[in-house]
PDB file of C-alpha atoms in Angstrom:
ATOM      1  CA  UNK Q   1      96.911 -46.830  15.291  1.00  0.00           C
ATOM      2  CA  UNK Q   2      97.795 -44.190  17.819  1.00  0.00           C
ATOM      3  CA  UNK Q   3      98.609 -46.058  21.247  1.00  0.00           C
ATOM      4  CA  UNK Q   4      98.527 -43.031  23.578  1.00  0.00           C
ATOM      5  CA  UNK Q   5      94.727 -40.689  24.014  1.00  0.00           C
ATOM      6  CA  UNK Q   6      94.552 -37.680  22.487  1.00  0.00           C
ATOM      7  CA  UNK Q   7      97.253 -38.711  19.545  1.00  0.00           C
ATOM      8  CA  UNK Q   8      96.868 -38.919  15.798  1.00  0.00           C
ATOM      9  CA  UNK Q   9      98.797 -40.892  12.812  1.00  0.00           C
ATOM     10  CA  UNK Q  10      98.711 -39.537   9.555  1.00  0.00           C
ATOM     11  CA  UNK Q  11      97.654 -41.245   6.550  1.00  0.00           C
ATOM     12  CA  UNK Q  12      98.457 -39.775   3.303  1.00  0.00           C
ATOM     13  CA  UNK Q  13      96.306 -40.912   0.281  1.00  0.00           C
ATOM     14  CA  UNK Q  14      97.612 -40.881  -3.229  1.00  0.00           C
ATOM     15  CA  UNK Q  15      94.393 -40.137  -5.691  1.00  0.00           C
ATOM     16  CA  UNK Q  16      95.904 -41.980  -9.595  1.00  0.00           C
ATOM     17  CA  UNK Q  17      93.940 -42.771 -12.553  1.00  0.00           C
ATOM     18  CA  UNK Q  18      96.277 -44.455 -15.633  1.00  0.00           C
ATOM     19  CA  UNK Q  19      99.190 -43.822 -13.133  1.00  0.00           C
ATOM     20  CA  UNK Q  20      99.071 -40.608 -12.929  1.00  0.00           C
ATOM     21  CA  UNK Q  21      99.191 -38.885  -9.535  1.00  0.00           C
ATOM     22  CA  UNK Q  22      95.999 -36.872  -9.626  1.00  0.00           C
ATOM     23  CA  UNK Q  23      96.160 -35.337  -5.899  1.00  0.00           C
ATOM     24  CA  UNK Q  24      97.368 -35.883  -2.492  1.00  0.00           C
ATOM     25  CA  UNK Q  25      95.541 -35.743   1.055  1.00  0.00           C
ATOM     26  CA  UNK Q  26      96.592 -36.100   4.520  1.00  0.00           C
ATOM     27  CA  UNK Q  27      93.982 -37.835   6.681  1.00  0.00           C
ATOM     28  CA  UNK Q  28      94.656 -38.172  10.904  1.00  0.00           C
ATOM     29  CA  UNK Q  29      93.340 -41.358  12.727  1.00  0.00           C
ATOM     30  CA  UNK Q  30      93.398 -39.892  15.547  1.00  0.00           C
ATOM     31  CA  UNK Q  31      92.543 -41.658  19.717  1.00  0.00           C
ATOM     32  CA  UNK Q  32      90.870 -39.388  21.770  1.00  0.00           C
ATOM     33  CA  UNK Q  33      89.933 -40.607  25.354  1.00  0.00           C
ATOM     34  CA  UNK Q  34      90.456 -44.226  25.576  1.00  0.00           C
ATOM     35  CA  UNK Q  35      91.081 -46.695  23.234  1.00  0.00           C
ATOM     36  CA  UNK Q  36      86.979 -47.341  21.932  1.00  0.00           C
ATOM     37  CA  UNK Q  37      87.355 -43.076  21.121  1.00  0.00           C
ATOM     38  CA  UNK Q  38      88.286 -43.337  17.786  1.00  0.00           C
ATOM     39  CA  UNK Q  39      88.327 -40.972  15.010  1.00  0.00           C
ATOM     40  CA  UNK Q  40      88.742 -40.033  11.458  1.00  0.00           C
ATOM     41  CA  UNK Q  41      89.954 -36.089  10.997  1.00  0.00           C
ATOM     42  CA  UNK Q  42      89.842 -35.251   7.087  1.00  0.00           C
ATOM     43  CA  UNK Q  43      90.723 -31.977   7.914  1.00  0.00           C
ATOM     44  CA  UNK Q  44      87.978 -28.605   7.034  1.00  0.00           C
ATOM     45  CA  UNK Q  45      86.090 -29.735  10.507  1.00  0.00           C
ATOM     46  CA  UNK Q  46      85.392 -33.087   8.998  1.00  0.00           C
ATOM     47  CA  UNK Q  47      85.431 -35.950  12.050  1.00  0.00           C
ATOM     48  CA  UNK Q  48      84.155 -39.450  11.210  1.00  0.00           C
ATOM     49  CA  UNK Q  49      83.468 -41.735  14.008  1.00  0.00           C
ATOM     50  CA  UNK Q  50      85.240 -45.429  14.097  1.00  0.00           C
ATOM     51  CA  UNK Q  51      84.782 -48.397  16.119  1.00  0.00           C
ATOM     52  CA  UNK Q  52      86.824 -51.564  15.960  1.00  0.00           C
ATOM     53  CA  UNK Q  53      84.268 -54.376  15.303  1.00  0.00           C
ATOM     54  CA  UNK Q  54      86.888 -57.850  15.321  1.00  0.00           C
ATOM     55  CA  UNK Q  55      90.068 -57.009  13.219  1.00  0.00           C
ATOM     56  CA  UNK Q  56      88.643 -53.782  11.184  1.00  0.00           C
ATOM     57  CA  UNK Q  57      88.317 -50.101  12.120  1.00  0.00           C
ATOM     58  CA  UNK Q  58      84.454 -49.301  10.693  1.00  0.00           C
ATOM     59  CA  UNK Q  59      83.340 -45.445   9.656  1.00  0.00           C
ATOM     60  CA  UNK Q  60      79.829 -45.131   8.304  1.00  0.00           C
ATOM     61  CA  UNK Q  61      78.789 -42.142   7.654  1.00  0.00           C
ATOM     62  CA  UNK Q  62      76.856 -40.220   5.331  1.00  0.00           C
ATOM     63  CA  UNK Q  63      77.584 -37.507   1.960  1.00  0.00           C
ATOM     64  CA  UNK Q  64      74.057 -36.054   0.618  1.00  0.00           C
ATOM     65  CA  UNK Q  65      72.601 -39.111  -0.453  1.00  0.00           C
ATOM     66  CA  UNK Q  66      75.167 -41.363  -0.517  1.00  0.00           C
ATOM     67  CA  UNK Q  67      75.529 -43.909   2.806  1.00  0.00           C
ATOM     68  CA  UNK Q  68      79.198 -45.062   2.791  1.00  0.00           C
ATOM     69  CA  UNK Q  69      80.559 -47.758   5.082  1.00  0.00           C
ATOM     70  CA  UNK Q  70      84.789 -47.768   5.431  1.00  0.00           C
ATOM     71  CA  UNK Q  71      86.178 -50.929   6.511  1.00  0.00           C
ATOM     72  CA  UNK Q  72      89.984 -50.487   7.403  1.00  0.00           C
ATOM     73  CA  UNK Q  73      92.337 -53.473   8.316  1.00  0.00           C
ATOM     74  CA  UNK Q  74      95.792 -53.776   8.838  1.00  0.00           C
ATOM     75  CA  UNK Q  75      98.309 -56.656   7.290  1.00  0.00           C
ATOM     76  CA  UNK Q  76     101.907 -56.396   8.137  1.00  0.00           C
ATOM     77  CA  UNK Q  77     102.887 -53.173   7.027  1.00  0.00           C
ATOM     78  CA  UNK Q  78     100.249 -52.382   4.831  1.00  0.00           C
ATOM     79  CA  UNK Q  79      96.789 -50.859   5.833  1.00  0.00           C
ATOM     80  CA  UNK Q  80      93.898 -51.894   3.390  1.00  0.00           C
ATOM     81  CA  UNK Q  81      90.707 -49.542   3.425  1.00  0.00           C
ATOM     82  CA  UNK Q  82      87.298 -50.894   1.789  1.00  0.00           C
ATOM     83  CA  UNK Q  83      84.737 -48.247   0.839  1.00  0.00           C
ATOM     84  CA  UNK Q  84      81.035 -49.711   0.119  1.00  0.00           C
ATOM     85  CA  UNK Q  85      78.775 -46.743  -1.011  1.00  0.00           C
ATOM     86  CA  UNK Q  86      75.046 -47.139  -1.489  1.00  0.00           C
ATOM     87  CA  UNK Q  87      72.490 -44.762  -1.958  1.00  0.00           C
ATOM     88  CA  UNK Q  88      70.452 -43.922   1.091  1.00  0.00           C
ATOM     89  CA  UNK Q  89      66.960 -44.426   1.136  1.00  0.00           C
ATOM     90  CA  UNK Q  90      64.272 -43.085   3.626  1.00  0.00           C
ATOM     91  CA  UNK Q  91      63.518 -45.789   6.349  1.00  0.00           C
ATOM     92  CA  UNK Q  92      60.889 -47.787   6.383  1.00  0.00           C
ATOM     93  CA  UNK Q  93      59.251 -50.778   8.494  1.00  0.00           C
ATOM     94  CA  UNK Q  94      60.465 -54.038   7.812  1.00  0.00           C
ATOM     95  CA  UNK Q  95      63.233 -55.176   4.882  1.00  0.00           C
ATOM     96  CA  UNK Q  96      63.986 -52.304   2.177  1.00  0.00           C
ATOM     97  CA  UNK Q  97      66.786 -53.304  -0.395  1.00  0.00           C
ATOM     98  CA  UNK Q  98      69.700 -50.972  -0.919  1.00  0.00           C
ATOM     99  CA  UNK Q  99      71.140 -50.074  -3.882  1.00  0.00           C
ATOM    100  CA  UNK Q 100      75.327 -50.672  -3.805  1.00  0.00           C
ATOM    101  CA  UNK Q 101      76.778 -48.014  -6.258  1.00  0.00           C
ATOM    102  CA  UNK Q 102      80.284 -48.921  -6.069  1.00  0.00           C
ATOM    103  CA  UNK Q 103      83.813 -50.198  -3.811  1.00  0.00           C
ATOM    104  CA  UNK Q 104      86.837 -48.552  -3.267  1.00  0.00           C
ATOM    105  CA  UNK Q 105      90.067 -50.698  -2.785  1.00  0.00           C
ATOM    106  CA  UNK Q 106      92.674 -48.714  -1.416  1.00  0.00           C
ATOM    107  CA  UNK Q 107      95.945 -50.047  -0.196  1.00  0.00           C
ATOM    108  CA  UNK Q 108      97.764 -47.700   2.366  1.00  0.00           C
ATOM    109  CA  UNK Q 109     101.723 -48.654   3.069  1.00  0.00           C
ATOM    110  CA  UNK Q 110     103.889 -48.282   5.900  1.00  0.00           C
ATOM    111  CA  UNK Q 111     107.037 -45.363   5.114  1.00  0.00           C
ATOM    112  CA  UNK Q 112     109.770 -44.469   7.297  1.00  0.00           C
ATOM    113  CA  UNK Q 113     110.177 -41.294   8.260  1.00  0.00           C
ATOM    114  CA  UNK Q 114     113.058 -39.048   7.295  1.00  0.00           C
ATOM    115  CA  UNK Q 115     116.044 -38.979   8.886  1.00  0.00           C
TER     116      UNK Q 115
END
């Protein structure tokens, strides 16, 4: 997590199925003023709001008619990321069941730089 405002880390994300590298993408968590101004930049004008709620960074946000919810926490050296999507439904008074779709596990590991 950047410690300074107006700083960014970046998180690279290895897409595999069987294995088999199927893409890479660069991701910046980024601090803007103060340490409650947290962001998400996935690049393409793209920024995804976060909040620390106890020990995990939260991003909901929205993709047609998908409502995703991305719970990041950090263990040691290694960042874990939970994605919960769910497809969004129009409001309505009272209780109104949600349907989950699917999870994403991802597991994110701390690298040293080059030297």
């Amino acid at each position: 997590m950047p410690a300074r405002d107006s700083s960014c880390a970046t998180l690279r994300t290895r897409y595999l199925e069987g294995g088999v590298e199927r893409g890479v993408k660069d991701y910046q968590l980024c601090r803007g003023e103060g340490a409650d101004d947290v962001y998400i930049d996935e690049g393409g004008g793209v920024r995804l709001t976060a909040r620390w709620i106890g020990d995990a960074l939260v991003s909901p946000f929205k993709y047609n008619t998908r409502l995703l919810i991305a719970t990041t926490r950090v263990r040691g050296d290694v960042m874990e990321e939970e994605i919960l999507t769910v497809d969004d439904q129009p409001a309505v008074t009272g209780v109104r069941p949600l349907v989950p779709r699917g999870i994403q596990r991802l597991e994110l590991h701390r690298v040293s730089a080059p030297r």
